[in-house]
PDB file of C-alpha atoms in Angstrom:
ATOM      1  CA  MET O  15      -0.290 -69.165  30.521  1.00  0.00           C
ATOM      2  CA  ASP O  16      -2.847 -70.343  27.849  1.00  0.00           C
ATOM      3  CA  LYS O  17      -5.172 -72.052  30.737  1.00  0.00           C
ATOM      4  CA  LEU O  18      -5.092 -68.248  32.538  1.00  0.00           C
ATOM      5  CA  LYS O  19      -6.178 -66.837  29.232  1.00  0.00           C
ATOM      6  CA  LYS O  20      -9.209 -69.262  28.632  1.00  0.00           C
ATOM      7  CA  ALA O  21     -10.187 -68.829  32.437  1.00  0.00           C
ATOM      8  CA  LEU O  22     -10.096 -64.912  32.111  1.00  0.00           C
ATOM      9  CA  SER O  23     -11.719 -65.106  28.655  1.00  0.00           C
ATOM     10  CA  GLY O  24     -14.432 -67.797  29.873  1.00  0.00           C
ATOM     11  CA  ASP O  25     -13.623 -69.848  26.920  1.00  0.00           C
ATOM     12  CA  ASP O  26     -14.650 -73.120  27.222  1.00  0.00           C
ATOM     13  CA  GLY O  27     -14.398 -74.616  23.808  1.00  0.00           C
ATOM     14  CA  ASP O  28     -17.410 -76.627  24.318  1.00  0.00           C
ATOM     15  CA  GLU O  29     -20.070 -74.192  23.619  1.00  0.00           C
ATOM     16  CA  GLU O  30     -21.336 -73.376  20.493  1.00  0.00           C
ATOM     17  CA  GLN O  31     -20.635 -69.891  19.365  1.00  0.00           C
ATOM     18  CA  GLY O  32     -23.450 -67.286  19.760  1.00  0.00           C
ATOM     19  CA  ILE O  33     -24.219 -63.950  18.359  1.00  0.00           C
ATOM     20  CA  VAL O  34     -22.459 -62.245  21.334  1.00  0.00           C
ATOM     21  CA  THR O  35     -19.616 -64.800  21.397  1.00  0.00           C
ATOM     22  CA  GLN O  36     -18.866 -63.952  17.347  1.00  0.00           C
ATOM     23  CA  PHE O  37     -19.245 -60.193  18.164  1.00  0.00           C
ATOM     24  CA  SER O  38     -16.965 -60.346  21.140  1.00  0.00           C
ATOM     25  CA  ASP O  39     -14.745 -62.774  19.063  1.00  0.00           C
ATOM     26  CA  ALA O  40     -14.790 -60.171  16.282  1.00  0.00           C
ATOM     27  CA  THR O  41     -13.478 -57.161  18.694  1.00  0.00           C
ATOM     28  CA  LYS O  42     -10.997 -58.880  20.825  1.00  0.00           C
ATOM     29  CA  LEU O  43      -8.055 -57.108  21.573  1.00  0.00           C
ATOM     30  CA  SER O  44      -4.279 -58.809  21.895  1.00  0.00           C
ATOM     31  CA  TRP O  45      -3.315 -60.501  25.359  1.00  0.00           C
ATOM     32  CA  GLU O  46      -0.921 -57.703  25.344  1.00  0.00           C
ATOM     33  CA  THR O  47      -3.333 -55.012  24.868  1.00  0.00           C
ATOM     34  CA  ARG O  48      -5.516 -56.112  27.413  1.00  0.00           C
ATOM     35  CA  ILE O  49      -2.416 -56.281  29.872  1.00  0.00           C
ATOM     36  CA  LYS O  50      -1.535 -52.953  29.278  1.00  0.00           C
ATOM     37  CA  GLY O  51      -5.177 -51.514  29.423  1.00  0.00           C
ATOM     38  CA  PHE O  52      -5.507 -53.605  32.873  1.00  0.00           C
ATOM     39  CA  VAL O  53      -2.374 -52.055  34.509  1.00  0.00           C
ATOM     40  CA  ILE O  54      -3.067 -48.437  33.024  1.00  0.00           C
ATOM     41  CA  CYS O  55      -6.380 -48.462  34.346  1.00  0.00           C
ATOM     42  CA  PHE O  56      -6.048 -50.071  37.621  1.00  0.00           C
ATOM     43  CA  VAL O  57      -2.575 -47.692  38.179  1.00  0.00           C
ATOM     44  CA  LEU O  58      -5.174 -44.778  37.473  1.00  0.00           C
ATOM     45  CA  GLY O  59      -7.721 -45.832  39.831  1.00  0.00           C
ATOM     46  CA  VAL O  60      -4.842 -46.461  42.898  1.00  0.00           C
ATOM     47  CA  VAL O  61      -3.593 -42.876  41.770  1.00  0.00           C
ATOM     48  CA  LEU O  62      -6.634 -41.190  41.981  1.00  0.00           C
ATOM     49  CA  SER O  63      -7.592 -43.046  45.685  1.00  0.00           C
ATOM     50  CA  ILE O  64      -4.172 -41.568  46.812  1.00  0.00           C
ATOM     51  CA  LEU O  65      -4.690 -38.748  45.224  1.00  0.00           C
ATOM     52  CA  ALA O  66      -8.165 -38.150  47.347  1.00  0.00           C
ATOM     53  CA  THR O  67      -6.115 -38.934  50.362  1.00  0.00           C
ATOM     54  CA  ALA O  68      -3.750 -36.491  49.659  1.00  0.00           C
ATOM     55  CA  LEU O  69      -6.286 -33.623  49.107  1.00  0.00           C
ATOM     56  CA  LEU O  70      -8.368 -34.846  52.426  1.00  0.00           C
ATOM     57  CA  PHE O  71      -7.157 -31.799  54.436  1.00  0.00           C
ATOM     58  CA  MET O  72      -8.061 -29.149  51.742  1.00  0.00           C
ATOM     59  CA  LYS O  73     -10.896 -26.751  51.738  1.00  0.00           C
ATOM     60  CA  ASN O  74     -14.092 -28.954  50.786  1.00  0.00           C
ATOM     61  CA  GLY O  75     -11.406 -32.127  51.262  1.00  0.00           C
ATOM     62  CA  LEU O  76     -13.882 -34.428  52.005  1.00  0.00           C
ATOM     63  CA  VAL O  77     -16.011 -34.090  49.233  1.00  0.00           C
ATOM     64  CA  ILE O  78     -13.140 -34.236  47.141  1.00  0.00           C
ATOM     65  CA  PHE O  79     -11.754 -37.222  48.887  1.00  0.00           C
ATOM     66  CA  ALA O  80     -15.505 -39.000  48.395  1.00  0.00           C
ATOM     67  CA  VAL O  81     -15.302 -38.219  44.572  1.00  0.00           C
ATOM     68  CA  LEU O  82     -11.888 -39.026  43.753  1.00  0.00           C
ATOM     69  CA  TYR O  83     -12.023 -42.369  45.971  1.00  0.00           C
ATOM     70  CA  THR O  84     -14.989 -43.375  44.358  1.00  0.00           C
ATOM     71  CA  PHE O  85     -13.874 -42.817  40.968  1.00  0.00           C
ATOM     72  CA  GLY O  86     -10.749 -44.387  41.879  1.00  0.00           C
ATOM     73  CA  ASN O  87     -12.354 -47.871  42.963  1.00  0.00           C
ATOM     74  CA  VAL O  88     -14.650 -47.713  39.697  1.00  0.00           C
ATOM     75  CA  LEU O  89     -11.529 -47.089  37.347  1.00  0.00           C
ATOM     76  CA  ALA O  90      -9.989 -50.119  39.603  1.00  0.00           C
ATOM     77  CA  LEU O  91     -13.031 -52.249  39.550  1.00  0.00           C
ATOM     78  CA  ALA O  92     -13.534 -51.553  35.341  1.00  0.00           C
ATOM     79  CA  SER O  93      -9.646 -52.129  34.964  1.00  0.00           C
ATOM     80  CA  THR O  94     -10.430 -56.176  35.069  1.00  0.00           C
ATOM     81  CA  CYS O  95     -12.891 -55.669  32.117  1.00  0.00           C
ATOM     82  CA  PHE O  96      -9.747 -55.848  29.980  1.00  0.00           C
ATOM     83  CA  LEU O  97      -8.462 -59.048  31.187  1.00  0.00           C
ATOM     84  CA  MET O  98     -11.649 -60.827  31.030  1.00  0.00           C
ATOM     85  CA  GLY O  99     -13.831 -58.728  28.569  1.00  0.00           C
ATOM     86  CA  PRO O 100     -16.975 -56.544  29.653  1.00  0.00           C
ATOM     87  CA  LEU O 101     -19.558 -59.459  28.901  1.00  0.00           C
ATOM     88  CA  ASN O 102     -17.727 -61.783  31.203  1.00  0.00           C
ATOM     89  CA  GLN O 103     -17.053 -59.495  33.758  1.00  0.00           C
ATOM     90  CA  LEU O 104     -20.776 -58.640  33.735  1.00  0.00           C
ATOM     91  CA  LYS O 105     -21.723 -62.275  33.995  1.00  0.00           C
ATOM     92  CA  LYS O 106     -19.120 -62.859  36.983  1.00  0.00           C
ATOM     93  CA  MET O 107     -20.069 -59.994  38.740  1.00  0.00           C
ATOM     94  CA  PHE O 108     -23.697 -60.650  38.841  1.00  0.00           C
ATOM     95  CA  ALA O 109     -23.062 -64.701  39.224  1.00  0.00           C
ATOM     96  CA  LYS O 110     -25.221 -66.269  42.440  1.00  0.00           C
ATOM     97  CA  THR O 111     -22.429 -66.259  44.456  1.00  0.00           C
ATOM     98  CA  ARG O 112     -21.361 -62.663  44.500  1.00  0.00           C
ATOM     99  CA  ILE O 113     -24.717 -60.547  43.355  1.00  0.00           C
ATOM    100  CA  ILE O 114     -25.353 -59.533  46.853  1.00  0.00           C
ATOM    101  CA  ALA O 115     -21.813 -58.432  47.091  1.00  0.00           C
ATOM    102  CA  THR O 116     -21.749 -56.557  43.459  1.00  0.00           C
ATOM    103  CA  ILE O 117     -25.034 -54.503  44.392  1.00  0.00           C
ATOM    104  CA  LEU O 118     -23.734 -53.251  47.662  1.00  0.00           C
ATOM    105  CA  VAL O 119     -20.544 -52.137  45.731  1.00  0.00           C
ATOM    106  CA  LEU O 120     -22.745 -50.242  43.366  1.00  0.00           C
ATOM    107  CA  VAL O 121     -25.084 -48.724  45.625  1.00  0.00           C
ATOM    108  CA  MET O 122     -22.078 -47.573  47.870  1.00  0.00           C
ATOM    109  CA  PHE O 123     -20.694 -45.832  44.791  1.00  0.00           C
ATOM    110  CA  VAL O 124     -23.728 -44.177  44.402  1.00  0.00           C
ATOM    111  CA  LEU O 125     -24.595 -43.508  48.282  1.00  0.00           C
ATOM    112  CA  THR O 126     -20.883 -41.990  48.283  1.00  0.00           C
ATOM    113  CA  LEU O 127     -21.301 -39.525  45.642  1.00  0.00           C
ATOM    114  CA  VAL O 128     -24.826 -38.550  46.921  1.00  0.00           C
ATOM    115  CA  CYS O 129     -23.678 -37.676  50.025  1.00  0.00           C
ATOM    116  CA  ALA O 130     -20.953 -35.896  48.187  1.00  0.00           C
ATOM    117  CA  PHE O 131     -22.905 -33.916  45.882  1.00  0.00           C
ATOM    118  CA  ALA O 132     -26.552 -33.503  47.025  1.00  0.00           C
ATOM    119  CA  LEU O 133     -26.269 -33.437  50.708  1.00  0.00           C
ATOM    120  CA  LYS O 134     -25.094 -29.830  52.342  1.00  0.00           C
ATOM    121  CA  LYS O 135     -23.473 -31.377  55.266  1.00  0.00           C
ATOM    122  CA  GLY O 136     -22.800 -34.602  54.014  1.00  0.00           C
ATOM    123  CA  ALA O 137     -19.038 -34.638  54.196  1.00  0.00           C
ATOM    124  CA  ALA O 138     -18.949 -36.763  57.320  1.00  0.00           C
ATOM    125  CA  LEU O 139     -21.701 -39.071  55.768  1.00  0.00           C
ATOM    126  CA  ALA O 140     -19.411 -38.929  52.374  1.00  0.00           C
ATOM    127  CA  ILE O 141     -16.379 -40.615  54.516  1.00  0.00           C
ATOM    128  CA  LEU O 142     -18.857 -43.102  56.110  1.00  0.00           C
ATOM    129  CA  CYS O 143     -20.215 -44.154  52.339  1.00  0.00           C
ATOM    130  CA  CYS O 144     -16.202 -44.221  51.417  1.00  0.00           C
ATOM    131  CA  VAL O 145     -15.601 -46.284  54.627  1.00  0.00           C
ATOM    132  CA  LEU O 146     -18.784 -48.561  53.855  1.00  0.00           C
ATOM    133  CA  GLN O 147     -17.565 -48.848  50.187  1.00  0.00           C
ATOM    134  CA  PHE O 148     -13.958 -50.328  51.014  1.00  0.00           C
ATOM    135  CA  LEU O 149     -15.646 -52.872  52.959  1.00  0.00           C
ATOM    136  CA  ALA O 150     -17.856 -53.709  50.258  1.00  0.00           C
ATOM    137  CA  LEU O 151     -15.100 -53.982  47.889  1.00  0.00           C
ATOM    138  CA  THR O 152     -13.333 -56.156  50.069  1.00  0.00           C
ATOM    139  CA  TRP O 153     -16.145 -58.205  50.852  1.00  0.00           C
ATOM    140  CA  TYR O 154     -16.863 -58.430  46.675  1.00  0.00           C
ATOM    141  CA  SER O 155     -12.735 -59.106  46.112  1.00  0.00           C
ATOM    142  CA  LEU O 156     -13.170 -61.827  48.570  1.00  0.00           C
ATOM    143  CA  SER O 157     -15.858 -63.598  46.503  1.00  0.00           C
ATOM    144  CA  TYR O 158     -12.985 -64.620  43.706  1.00  0.00           C
ATOM    145  CA  ILE O 159     -11.087 -66.602  46.400  1.00  0.00           C
ATOM    146  CA  PRO O 160     -12.474 -69.911  47.001  1.00  0.00           C
ATOM    147  CA  TYR O 161     -13.297 -70.057  50.962  1.00  0.00           C
ATOM    148  CA  ALA O 162     -11.907 -66.594  51.596  1.00  0.00           C
ATOM    149  CA  ARG O 163     -15.408 -65.080  52.621  1.00  0.00           C
ATOM    150  CA  ASP O 164     -15.674 -68.120  55.267  1.00  0.00           C
ATOM    151  CA  ALA O 165     -11.948 -67.524  56.078  1.00  0.00           C
ATOM    152  CA  ALA O 166     -13.200 -63.902  57.021  1.00  0.00           C
ATOM    153  CA  LYS O 167     -16.066 -64.742  58.768  1.00  0.00           C
ATOM    154  CA  LYS O 168     -14.414 -67.059  61.013  1.00  0.00           C
ATOM    155  CA  CYS O 169     -11.277 -64.348  61.699  1.00  0.00           C
ATOM    156  CA  PHE O 170     -13.831 -61.502  62.492  1.00  0.00           C
ATOM    157  CA  SER O 171     -16.296 -63.744  64.550  1.00  0.00           C
ATOM    158  CA  ALA O 172     -12.645 -65.013  66.525  1.00  0.00           C
ATOM    159  CA  CYS O 173     -11.945 -61.910  67.012  1.00  0.00           C
ATOM    160  CA  LEU O 174     -14.999 -60.464  68.476  1.00  0.00           C
ATOM    161  CA  ASP O 175     -15.165 -63.382  71.149  1.00  0.00           C
TER     162      ASP O 175
END
């Protein structure tokens, strides 16, 4: 369990403590509080996404779906900040191996909301952006599993052949 805590918090133990680390240490939550925060935030994100699907067939349902689905995904993604801390989360998100996936996810969040709010006939585009958002989040999530993106590429190319 201690190894898991160290891996998620980014604590190597060998580095000198800088000002950011000292600030982070001064504001650390207990492990139990982090788990509770993660679960609550993640569950709220999933509930929003499910609620979005349930409201899909109401009047203006496509717009409501796009907005709730996006906010649900943002909450679910933000929930991991409780486990590893916001600074460590940002470092990992913008690491060399997943910077493109992170940018795609963030762009799809923004495009989905723009299509839902700004475009008068943007409901179909908002749904398309939700699908692309799902694919971008899947690709981003696969970046945390060693060799998962390579396996997904091979599987997808085998399906096309």
